[in-house]
C-alpha atoms as an extended CHARMM CRD file, in Angstrom:
* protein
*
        94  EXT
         1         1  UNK       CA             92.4130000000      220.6840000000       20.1520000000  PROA      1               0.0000000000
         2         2  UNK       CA             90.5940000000      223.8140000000       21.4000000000  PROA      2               0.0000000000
         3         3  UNK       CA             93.8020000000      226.1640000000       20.4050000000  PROA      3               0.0000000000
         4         4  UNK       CA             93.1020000000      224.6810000000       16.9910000000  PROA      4               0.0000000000
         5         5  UNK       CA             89.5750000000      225.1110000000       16.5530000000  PROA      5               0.0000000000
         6         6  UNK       CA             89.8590000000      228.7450000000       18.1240000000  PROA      6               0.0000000000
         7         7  UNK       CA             92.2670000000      229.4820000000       15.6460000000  PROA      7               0.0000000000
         8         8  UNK       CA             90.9130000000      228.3000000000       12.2680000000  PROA      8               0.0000000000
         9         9  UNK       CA             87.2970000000      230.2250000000       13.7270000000  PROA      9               0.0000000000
        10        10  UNK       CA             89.7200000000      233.2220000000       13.5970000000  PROA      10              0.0000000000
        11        11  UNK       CA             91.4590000000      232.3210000000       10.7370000000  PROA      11              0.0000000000
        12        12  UNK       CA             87.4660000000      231.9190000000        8.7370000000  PROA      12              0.0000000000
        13        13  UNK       CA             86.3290000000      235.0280000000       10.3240000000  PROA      13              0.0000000000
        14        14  UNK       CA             89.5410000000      237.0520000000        9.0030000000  PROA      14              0.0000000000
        15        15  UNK       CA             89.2720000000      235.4160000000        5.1780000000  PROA      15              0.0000000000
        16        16  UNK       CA             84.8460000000      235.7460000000        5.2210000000  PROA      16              0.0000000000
        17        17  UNK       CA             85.3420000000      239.6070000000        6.7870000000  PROA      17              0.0000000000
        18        18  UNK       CA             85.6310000000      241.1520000000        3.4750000000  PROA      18              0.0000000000
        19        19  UNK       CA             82.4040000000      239.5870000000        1.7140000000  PROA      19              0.0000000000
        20        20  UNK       CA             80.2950000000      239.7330000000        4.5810000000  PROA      20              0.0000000000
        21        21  UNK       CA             77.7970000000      242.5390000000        2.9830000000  PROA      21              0.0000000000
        22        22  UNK       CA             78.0910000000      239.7550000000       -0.2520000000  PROA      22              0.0000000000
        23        23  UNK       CA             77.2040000000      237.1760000000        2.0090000000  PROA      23              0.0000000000
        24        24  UNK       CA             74.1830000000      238.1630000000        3.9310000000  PROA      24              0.0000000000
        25        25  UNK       CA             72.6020000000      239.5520000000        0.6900000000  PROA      25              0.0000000000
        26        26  UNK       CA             73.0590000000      236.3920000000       -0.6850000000  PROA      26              0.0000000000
        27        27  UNK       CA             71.0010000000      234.8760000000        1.7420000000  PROA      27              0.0000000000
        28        28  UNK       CA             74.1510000000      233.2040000000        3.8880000000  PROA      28              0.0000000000
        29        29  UNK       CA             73.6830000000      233.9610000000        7.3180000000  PROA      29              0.0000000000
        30        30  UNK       CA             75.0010000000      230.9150000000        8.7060000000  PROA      30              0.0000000000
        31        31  UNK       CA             78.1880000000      229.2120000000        7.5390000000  PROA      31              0.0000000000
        32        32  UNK       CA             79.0870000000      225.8650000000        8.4200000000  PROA      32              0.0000000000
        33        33  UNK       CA             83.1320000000      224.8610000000        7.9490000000  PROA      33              0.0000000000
        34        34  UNK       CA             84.3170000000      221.4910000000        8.2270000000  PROA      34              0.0000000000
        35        35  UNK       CA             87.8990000000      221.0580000000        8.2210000000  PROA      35              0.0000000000
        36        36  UNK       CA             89.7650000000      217.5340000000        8.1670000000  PROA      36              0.0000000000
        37        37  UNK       CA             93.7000000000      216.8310000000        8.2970000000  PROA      37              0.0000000000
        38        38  UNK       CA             95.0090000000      212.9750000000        8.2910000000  PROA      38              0.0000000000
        39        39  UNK       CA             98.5230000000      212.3370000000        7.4640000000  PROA      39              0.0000000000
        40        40  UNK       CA             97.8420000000      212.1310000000        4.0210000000  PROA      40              0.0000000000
        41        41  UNK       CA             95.4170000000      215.1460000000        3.3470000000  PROA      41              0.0000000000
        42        42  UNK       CA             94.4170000000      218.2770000000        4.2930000000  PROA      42              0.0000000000
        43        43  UNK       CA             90.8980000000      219.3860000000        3.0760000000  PROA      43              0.0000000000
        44        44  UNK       CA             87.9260000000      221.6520000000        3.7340000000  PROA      44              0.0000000000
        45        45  UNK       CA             83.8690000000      222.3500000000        2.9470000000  PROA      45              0.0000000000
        46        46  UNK       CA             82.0810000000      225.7430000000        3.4230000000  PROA      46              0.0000000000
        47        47  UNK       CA             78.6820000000      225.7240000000        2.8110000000  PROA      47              0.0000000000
        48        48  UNK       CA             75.6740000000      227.5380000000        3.5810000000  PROA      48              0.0000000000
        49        49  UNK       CA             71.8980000000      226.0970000000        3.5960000000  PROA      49              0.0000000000
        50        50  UNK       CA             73.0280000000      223.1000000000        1.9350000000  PROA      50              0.0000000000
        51        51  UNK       CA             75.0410000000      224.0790000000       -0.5390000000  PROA      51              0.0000000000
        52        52  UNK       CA             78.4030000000      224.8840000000       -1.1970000000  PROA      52              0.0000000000
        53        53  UNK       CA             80.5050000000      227.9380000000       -1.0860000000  PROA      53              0.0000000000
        54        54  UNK       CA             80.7720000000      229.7070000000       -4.5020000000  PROA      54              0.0000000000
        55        55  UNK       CA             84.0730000000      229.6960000000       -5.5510000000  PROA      55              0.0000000000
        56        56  UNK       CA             84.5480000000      233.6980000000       -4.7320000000  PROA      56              0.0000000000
        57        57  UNK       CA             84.3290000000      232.6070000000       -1.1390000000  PROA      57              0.0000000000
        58        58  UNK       CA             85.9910000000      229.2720000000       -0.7310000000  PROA      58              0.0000000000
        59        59  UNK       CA             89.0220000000      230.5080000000       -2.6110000000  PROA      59              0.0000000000
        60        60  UNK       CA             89.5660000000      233.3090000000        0.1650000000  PROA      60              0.0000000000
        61        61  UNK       CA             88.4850000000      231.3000000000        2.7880000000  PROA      61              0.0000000000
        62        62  UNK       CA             90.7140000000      227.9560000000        1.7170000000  PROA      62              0.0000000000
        63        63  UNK       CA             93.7140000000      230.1030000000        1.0430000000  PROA      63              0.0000000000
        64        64  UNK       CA             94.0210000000      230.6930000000        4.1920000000  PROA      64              0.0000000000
        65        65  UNK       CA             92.2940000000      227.9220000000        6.1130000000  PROA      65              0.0000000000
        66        66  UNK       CA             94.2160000000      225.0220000000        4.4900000000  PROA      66              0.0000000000
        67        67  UNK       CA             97.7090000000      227.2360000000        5.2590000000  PROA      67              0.0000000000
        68        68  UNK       CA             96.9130000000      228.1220000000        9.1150000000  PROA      68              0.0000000000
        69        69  UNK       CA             96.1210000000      224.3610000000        9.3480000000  PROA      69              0.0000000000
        70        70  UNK       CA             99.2200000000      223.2120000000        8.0220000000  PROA      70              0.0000000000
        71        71  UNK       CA            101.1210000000      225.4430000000       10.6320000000  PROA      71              0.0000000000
        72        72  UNK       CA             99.2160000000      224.2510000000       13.6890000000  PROA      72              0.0000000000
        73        73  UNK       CA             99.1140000000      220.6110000000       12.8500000000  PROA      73              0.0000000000
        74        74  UNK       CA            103.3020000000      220.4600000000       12.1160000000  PROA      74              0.0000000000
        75        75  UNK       CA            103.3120000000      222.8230000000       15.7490000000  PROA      75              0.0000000000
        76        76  UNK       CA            100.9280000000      220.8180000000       17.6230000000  PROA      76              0.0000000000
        77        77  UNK       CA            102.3730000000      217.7240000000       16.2090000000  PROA      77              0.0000000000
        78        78  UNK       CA             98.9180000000      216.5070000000       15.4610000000  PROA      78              0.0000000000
        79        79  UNK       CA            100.3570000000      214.9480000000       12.1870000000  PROA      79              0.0000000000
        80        80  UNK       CA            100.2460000000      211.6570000000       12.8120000000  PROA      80              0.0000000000
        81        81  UNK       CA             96.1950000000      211.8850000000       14.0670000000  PROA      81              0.0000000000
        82        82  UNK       CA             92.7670000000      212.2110000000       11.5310000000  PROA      82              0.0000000000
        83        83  UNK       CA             91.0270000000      215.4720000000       12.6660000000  PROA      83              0.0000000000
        84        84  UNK       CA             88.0200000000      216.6530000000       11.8270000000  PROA      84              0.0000000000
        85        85  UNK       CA             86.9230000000      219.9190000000       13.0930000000  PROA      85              0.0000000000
        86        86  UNK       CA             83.2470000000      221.1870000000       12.0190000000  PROA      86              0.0000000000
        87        87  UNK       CA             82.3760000000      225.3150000000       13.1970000000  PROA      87              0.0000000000
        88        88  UNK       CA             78.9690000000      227.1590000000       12.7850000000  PROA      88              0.0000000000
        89        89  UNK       CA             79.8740000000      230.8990000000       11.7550000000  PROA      89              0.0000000000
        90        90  UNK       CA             76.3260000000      232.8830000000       12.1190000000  PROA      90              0.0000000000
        91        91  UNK       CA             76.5140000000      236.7590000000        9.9050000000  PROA      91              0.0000000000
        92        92  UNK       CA             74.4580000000      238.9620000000       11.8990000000  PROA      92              0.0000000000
        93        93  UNK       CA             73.3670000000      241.6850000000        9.8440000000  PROA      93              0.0000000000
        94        94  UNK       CA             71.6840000000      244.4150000000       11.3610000000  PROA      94              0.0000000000
């Protein structure tokens, strides 16, 4: 389970690296990610102070979020469990 967490944080950090300055001038300096996968579904949320993504964000991020998840959970042969994976992403902007 910790390969998989470490590697969707990666995976949010590489998609969210190109709108960071977008991000903390918006106001978003802490991200929160929940990711689930069941045999049935995989989904995700991104939010940020209680609200969702806009779409200019999610769209990156779920692009590649929902694909790196369906690679590790056919590898890891997790796809026969529910998961449910929630990271904190904090921008620092300096």
């Amino acid at each position: 389970m910790s390969k998989l967490s470490e590697t969707l944080a990666k995976t949010a950090c590489i998609a969210l690296v190109a709108f960071l300055d977008l991000l903390a001038s918006s106001g978003h300096s802490k991200i929160g990610l929940r990711v689930s996968a069941n045999p049935n579904e995989l989904s995700f949320l991104a939010g940020s102070g209680g609200n969702k993504l806009a779409p200019l964000y999610s769209n990156a991020l779920g692009q590649e979020v929902i694909t790196t998840l369906k690679h590790l959970v056919t590898a890891l042969q997790l796809d026969q469990h529910d998961i449910v994976i929630e990271l904190i992403f904090h921008i620092l902007d300096k």
